[in-house]
Coordinates of C-alpha atoms in Angstrom, one line a residue:
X252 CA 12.4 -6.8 17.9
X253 CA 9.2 -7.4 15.7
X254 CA 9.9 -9.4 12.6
X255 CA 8.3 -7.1 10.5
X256 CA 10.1 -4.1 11.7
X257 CA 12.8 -5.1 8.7
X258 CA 12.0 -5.0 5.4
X259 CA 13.3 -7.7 3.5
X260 CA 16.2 -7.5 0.5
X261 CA 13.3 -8.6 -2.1
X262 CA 11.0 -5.8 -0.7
X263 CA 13.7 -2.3 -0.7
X264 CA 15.5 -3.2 -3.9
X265 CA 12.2 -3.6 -5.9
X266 CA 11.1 0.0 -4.5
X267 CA 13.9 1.5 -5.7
X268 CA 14.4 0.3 -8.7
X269 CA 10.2 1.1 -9.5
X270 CA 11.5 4.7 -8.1
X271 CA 14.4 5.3 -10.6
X272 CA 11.7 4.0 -13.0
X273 CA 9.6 7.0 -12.2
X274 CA 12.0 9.4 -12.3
X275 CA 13.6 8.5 -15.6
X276 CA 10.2 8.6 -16.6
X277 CA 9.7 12.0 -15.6
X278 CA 12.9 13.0 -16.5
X279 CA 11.6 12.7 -20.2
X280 CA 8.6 14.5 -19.6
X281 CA 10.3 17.5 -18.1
X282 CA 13.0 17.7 -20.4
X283 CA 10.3 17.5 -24.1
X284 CA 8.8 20.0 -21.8
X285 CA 11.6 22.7 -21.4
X286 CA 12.5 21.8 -25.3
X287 CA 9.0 23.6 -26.1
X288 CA 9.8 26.7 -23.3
X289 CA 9.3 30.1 -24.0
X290 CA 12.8 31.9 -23.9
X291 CA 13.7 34.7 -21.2
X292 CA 13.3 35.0 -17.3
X293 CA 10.5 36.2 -15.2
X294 CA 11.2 38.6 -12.1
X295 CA 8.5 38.9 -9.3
X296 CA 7.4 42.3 -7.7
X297 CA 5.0 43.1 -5.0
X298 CA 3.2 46.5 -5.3
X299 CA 0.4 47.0 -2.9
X300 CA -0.3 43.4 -1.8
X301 CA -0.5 42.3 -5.0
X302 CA 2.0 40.9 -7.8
X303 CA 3.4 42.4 -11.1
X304 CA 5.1 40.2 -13.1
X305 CA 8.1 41.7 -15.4
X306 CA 9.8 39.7 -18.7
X307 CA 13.3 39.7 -18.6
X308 CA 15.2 38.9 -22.1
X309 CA 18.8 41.0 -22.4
X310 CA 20.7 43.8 -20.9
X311 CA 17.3 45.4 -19.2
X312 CA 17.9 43.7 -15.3
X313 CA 14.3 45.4 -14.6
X314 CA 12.3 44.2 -17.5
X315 CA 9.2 44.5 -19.4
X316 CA 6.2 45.0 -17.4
X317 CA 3.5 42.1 -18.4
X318 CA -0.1 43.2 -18.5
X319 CA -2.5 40.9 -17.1
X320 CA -4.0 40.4 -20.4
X321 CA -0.8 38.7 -21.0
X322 CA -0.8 36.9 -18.0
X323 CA -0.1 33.6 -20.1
X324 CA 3.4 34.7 -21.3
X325 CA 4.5 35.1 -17.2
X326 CA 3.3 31.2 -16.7
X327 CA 4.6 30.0 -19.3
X328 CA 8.4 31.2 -18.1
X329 CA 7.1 30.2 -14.2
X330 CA 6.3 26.5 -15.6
X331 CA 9.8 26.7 -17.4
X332 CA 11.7 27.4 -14.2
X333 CA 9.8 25.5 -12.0
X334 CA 10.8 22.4 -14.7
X335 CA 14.2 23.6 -14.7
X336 CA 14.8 22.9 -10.9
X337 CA 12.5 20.1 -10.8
X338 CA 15.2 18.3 -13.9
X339 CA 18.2 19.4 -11.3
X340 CA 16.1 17.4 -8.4
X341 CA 15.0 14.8 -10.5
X342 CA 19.1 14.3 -11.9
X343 CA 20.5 14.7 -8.2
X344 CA 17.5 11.8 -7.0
X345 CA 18.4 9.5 -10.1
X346 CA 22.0 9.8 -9.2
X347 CA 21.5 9.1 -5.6
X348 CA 19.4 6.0 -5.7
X349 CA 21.4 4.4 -8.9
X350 CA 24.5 4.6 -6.5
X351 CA 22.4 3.1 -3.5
X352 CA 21.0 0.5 -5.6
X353 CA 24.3 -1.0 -7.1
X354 CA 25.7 -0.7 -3.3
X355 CA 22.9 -2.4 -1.8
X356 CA 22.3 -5.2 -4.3
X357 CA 26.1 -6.2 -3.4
X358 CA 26.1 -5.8 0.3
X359 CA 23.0 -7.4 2.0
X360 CA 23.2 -7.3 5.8
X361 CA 20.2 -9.9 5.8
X362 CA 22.2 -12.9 3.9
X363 CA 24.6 -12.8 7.3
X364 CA 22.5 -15.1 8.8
X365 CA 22.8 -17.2 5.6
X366 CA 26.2 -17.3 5.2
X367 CA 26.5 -19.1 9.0
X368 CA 28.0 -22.5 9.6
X369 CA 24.8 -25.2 9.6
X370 CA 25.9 -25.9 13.2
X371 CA 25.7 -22.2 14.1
X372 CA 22.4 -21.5 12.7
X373 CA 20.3 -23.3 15.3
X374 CA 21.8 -21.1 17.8
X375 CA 20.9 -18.1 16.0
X376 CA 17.5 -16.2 16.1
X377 CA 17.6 -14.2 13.3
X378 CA 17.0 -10.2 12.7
X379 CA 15.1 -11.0 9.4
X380 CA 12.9 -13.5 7.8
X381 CA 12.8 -13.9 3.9
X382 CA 8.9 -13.4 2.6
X383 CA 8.3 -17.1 2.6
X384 CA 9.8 -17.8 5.8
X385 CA 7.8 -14.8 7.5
X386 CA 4.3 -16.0 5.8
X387 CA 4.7 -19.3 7.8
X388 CA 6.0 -17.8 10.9
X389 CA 3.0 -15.6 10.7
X390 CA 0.6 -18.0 9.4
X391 CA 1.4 -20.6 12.5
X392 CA 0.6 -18.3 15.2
X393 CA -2.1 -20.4 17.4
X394 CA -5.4 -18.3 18.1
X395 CA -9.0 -19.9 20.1
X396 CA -11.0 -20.4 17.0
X397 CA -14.7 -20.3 17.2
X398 CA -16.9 -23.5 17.0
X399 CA -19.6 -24.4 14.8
X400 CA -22.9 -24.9 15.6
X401 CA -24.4 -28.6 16.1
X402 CA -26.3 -28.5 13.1
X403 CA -24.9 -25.9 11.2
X404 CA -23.7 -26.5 7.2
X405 CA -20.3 -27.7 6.6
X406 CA -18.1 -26.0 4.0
X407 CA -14.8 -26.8 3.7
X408 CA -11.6 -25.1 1.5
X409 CA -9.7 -27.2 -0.8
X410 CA -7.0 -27.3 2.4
X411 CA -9.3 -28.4 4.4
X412 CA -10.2 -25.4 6.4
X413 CA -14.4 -25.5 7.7
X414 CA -16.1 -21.9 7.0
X415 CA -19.5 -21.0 7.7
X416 CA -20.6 -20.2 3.7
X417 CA -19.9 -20.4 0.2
X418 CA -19.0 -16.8 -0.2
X419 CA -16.3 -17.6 2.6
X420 CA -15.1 -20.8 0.6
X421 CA -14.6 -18.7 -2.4
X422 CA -12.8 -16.1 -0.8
X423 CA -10.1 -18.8 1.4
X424 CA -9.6 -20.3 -2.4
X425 CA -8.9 -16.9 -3.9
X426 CA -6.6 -16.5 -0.8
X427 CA -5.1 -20.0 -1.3
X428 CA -4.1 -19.4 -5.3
X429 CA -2.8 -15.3 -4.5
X430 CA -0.4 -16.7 -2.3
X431 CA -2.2 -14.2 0.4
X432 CA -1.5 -16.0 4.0
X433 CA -4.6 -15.0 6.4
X434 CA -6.1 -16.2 9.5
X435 CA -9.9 -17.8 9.2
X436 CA -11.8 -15.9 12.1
X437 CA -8.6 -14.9 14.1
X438 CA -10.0 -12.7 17.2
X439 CA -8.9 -9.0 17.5
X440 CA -9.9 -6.5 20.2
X441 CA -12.4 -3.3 18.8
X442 CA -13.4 -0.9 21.1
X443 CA -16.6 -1.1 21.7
X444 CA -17.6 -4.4 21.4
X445 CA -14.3 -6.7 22.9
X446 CA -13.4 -9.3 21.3
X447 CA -14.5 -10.5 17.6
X448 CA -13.7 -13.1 14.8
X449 CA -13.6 -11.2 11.5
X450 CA -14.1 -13.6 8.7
X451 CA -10.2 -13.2 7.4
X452 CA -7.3 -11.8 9.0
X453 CA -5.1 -11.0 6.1
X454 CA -1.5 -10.7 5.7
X455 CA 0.4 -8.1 2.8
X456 CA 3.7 -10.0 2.3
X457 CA 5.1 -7.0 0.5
X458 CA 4.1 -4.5 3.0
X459 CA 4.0 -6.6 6.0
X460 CA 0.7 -4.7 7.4
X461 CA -2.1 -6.3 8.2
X462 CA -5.9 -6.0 6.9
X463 CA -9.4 -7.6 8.2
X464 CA -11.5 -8.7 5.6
X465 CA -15.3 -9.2 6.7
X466 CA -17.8 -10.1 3.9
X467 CA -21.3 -9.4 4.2
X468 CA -23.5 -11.5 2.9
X469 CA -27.1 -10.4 3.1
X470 CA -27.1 -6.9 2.4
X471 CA -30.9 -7.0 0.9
X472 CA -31.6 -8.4 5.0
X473 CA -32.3 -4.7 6.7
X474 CA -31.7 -5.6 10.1
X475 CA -28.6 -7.1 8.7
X476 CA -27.6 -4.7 7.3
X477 CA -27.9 -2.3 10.1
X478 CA -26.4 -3.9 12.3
X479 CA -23.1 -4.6 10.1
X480 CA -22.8 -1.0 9.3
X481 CA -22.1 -0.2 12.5
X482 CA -19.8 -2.8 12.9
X483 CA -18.0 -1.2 10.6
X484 CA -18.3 1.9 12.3
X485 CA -16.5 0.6 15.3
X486 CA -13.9 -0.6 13.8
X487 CA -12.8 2.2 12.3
X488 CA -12.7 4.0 15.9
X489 CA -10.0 0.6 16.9
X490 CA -8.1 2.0 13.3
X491 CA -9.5 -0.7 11.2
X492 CA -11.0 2.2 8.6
X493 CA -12.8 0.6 5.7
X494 CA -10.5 1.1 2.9
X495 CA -7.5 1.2 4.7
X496 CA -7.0 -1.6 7.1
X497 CA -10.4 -2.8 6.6
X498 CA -11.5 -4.8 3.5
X499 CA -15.4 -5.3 3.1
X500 CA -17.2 -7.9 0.6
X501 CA -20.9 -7.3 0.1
X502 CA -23.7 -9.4 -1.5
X503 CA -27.1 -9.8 -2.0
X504 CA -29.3 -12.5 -3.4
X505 CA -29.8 -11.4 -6.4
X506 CA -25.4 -10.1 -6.9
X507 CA -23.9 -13.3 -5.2
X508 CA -20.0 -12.4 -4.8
X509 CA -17.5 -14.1 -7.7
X510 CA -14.2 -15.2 -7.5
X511 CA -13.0 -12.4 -9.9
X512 CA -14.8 -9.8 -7.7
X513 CA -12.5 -11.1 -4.9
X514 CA -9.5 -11.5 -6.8
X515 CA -9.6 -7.6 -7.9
X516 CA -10.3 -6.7 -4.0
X517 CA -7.0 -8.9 -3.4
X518 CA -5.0 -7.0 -5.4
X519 CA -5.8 -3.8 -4.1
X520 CA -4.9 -4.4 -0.5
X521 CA -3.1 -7.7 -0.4
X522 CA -0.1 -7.8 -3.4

């Protein structure tokens, strides 16, 4: 079993409870809504392909015929019903998740391996890691790194870690102070072209999914350029699609990348 096929306790309860946010949220939206709903029902015929729409308010079962000059007073009492079940949905939903919420918060099968005898939990692997205890089992995974150069620059992280730039530094720091656990140059197989060190290989603790995050650094270089556009291209055919499970930084001399620049790129894949 893959680690990351469970979701943790402190990943599930927070979705729900955003969830019940949402819908209680709606719930106050549809319900001002309905409060300002025209009155009566609307009944549906089909004559000749097409639709004639008929008010119904009282004993008349048929109702009045509604012109399509009047077509306004027919959506109006469509939007009405279609708030009316959407409230019943919303209620039943609400209902639903409050009940598993206040079950699951006080019945976690995950703190089993918790509540074990010290001298039992060295014999146990567990089904589940907490956040912090997956970041380092993921973080400690031992890969080939690439060398340097003889004479290349030396830039090192705040940890210690060697990068080839100060674009990469800046990015490992923002990394470093997000709490963000990645792997510097970690190599992945792309179609195409075998075997290659992306820059990062970056971890969402919340999500569990993994992201490569190239930066490209010389964007104003043509052949560079070029030639980094279609590595992006073939990543996307291995399912690293930019946007998605790939994350791209770009710069060029004269719009160096910032640490608030990477920070927002962060957030928007990473947390």
């Amino acid at each position: 079993m893959k680690y990351n096929e469970i979701l943790s306790a402190e990943t599930i309860s927070p979705q729900i409870a955003a969830r019940l946010e949402e819908l209680r949220e709606a719930r106050t939206f549809v319900q001002k809504c309905l409060k300002a709903a025209p009155e009566g029902k609307l009944r549906v015929a089909t004559s000749k392909d097409a639709f004639r729409y008929y008010f119904v308010n009282g004993s008349n079962p048929n109702g009045k015929y509604i012109p399509k000059e009047n077509i306004d007073i027919a959506k109006g009492i469509a939007q009405k019903d279609y708030y009316e079940a959407s409230l019943k949905a919303i209620n039943n939903e609400i209902e639903f998740l409050s009940t598993t919420y206040k079950k699951y918060s006080a019945i976690d099968s995950n703190l089993v391996y918790d509540q074990l005898k010290n001298g039992r939990k060295p014999l146990v692997t567990p089904m589940h890691l907490t956040d912090k205890e997956y970041a380092k089992f993921w973080s400690n995974v031992e890969y080939r790194k690439k060398g340097f150069a003889v004479n290349a620059p030396e830039f090192f992280t705040s940890k210690g870690l060697r990068v080839r730039s100060k674009s990469e530094v800046i990015i490992a720091e923002a990394l470093y102070s997000m709490g963000i656990p990645f792997r510097y140059e970690f190599p992945i197989s792309i179609r195409n072209l075998g075997y290659v060190h992306p820059d990062f290989f970056c971890l969402n603790l919340r999500t569990r999914e993994e992201f490569i995050w190239e930066h490209f650094g010389m964007m104003d270089n043509l052949e560079y350029a070029a030639k980094n556009t279609e590595k992006i291209d073939m990543y996307a055919k291995s399912g690293y699609i930019l946007g998605r499970k790939l994350i791209a930084t770009f710069e060029t001399s004269l719009n160096p990348i910032n640490t608030k620049t990477v920070k927002t790129t962060a957030k928007q894949f990473l947390i």
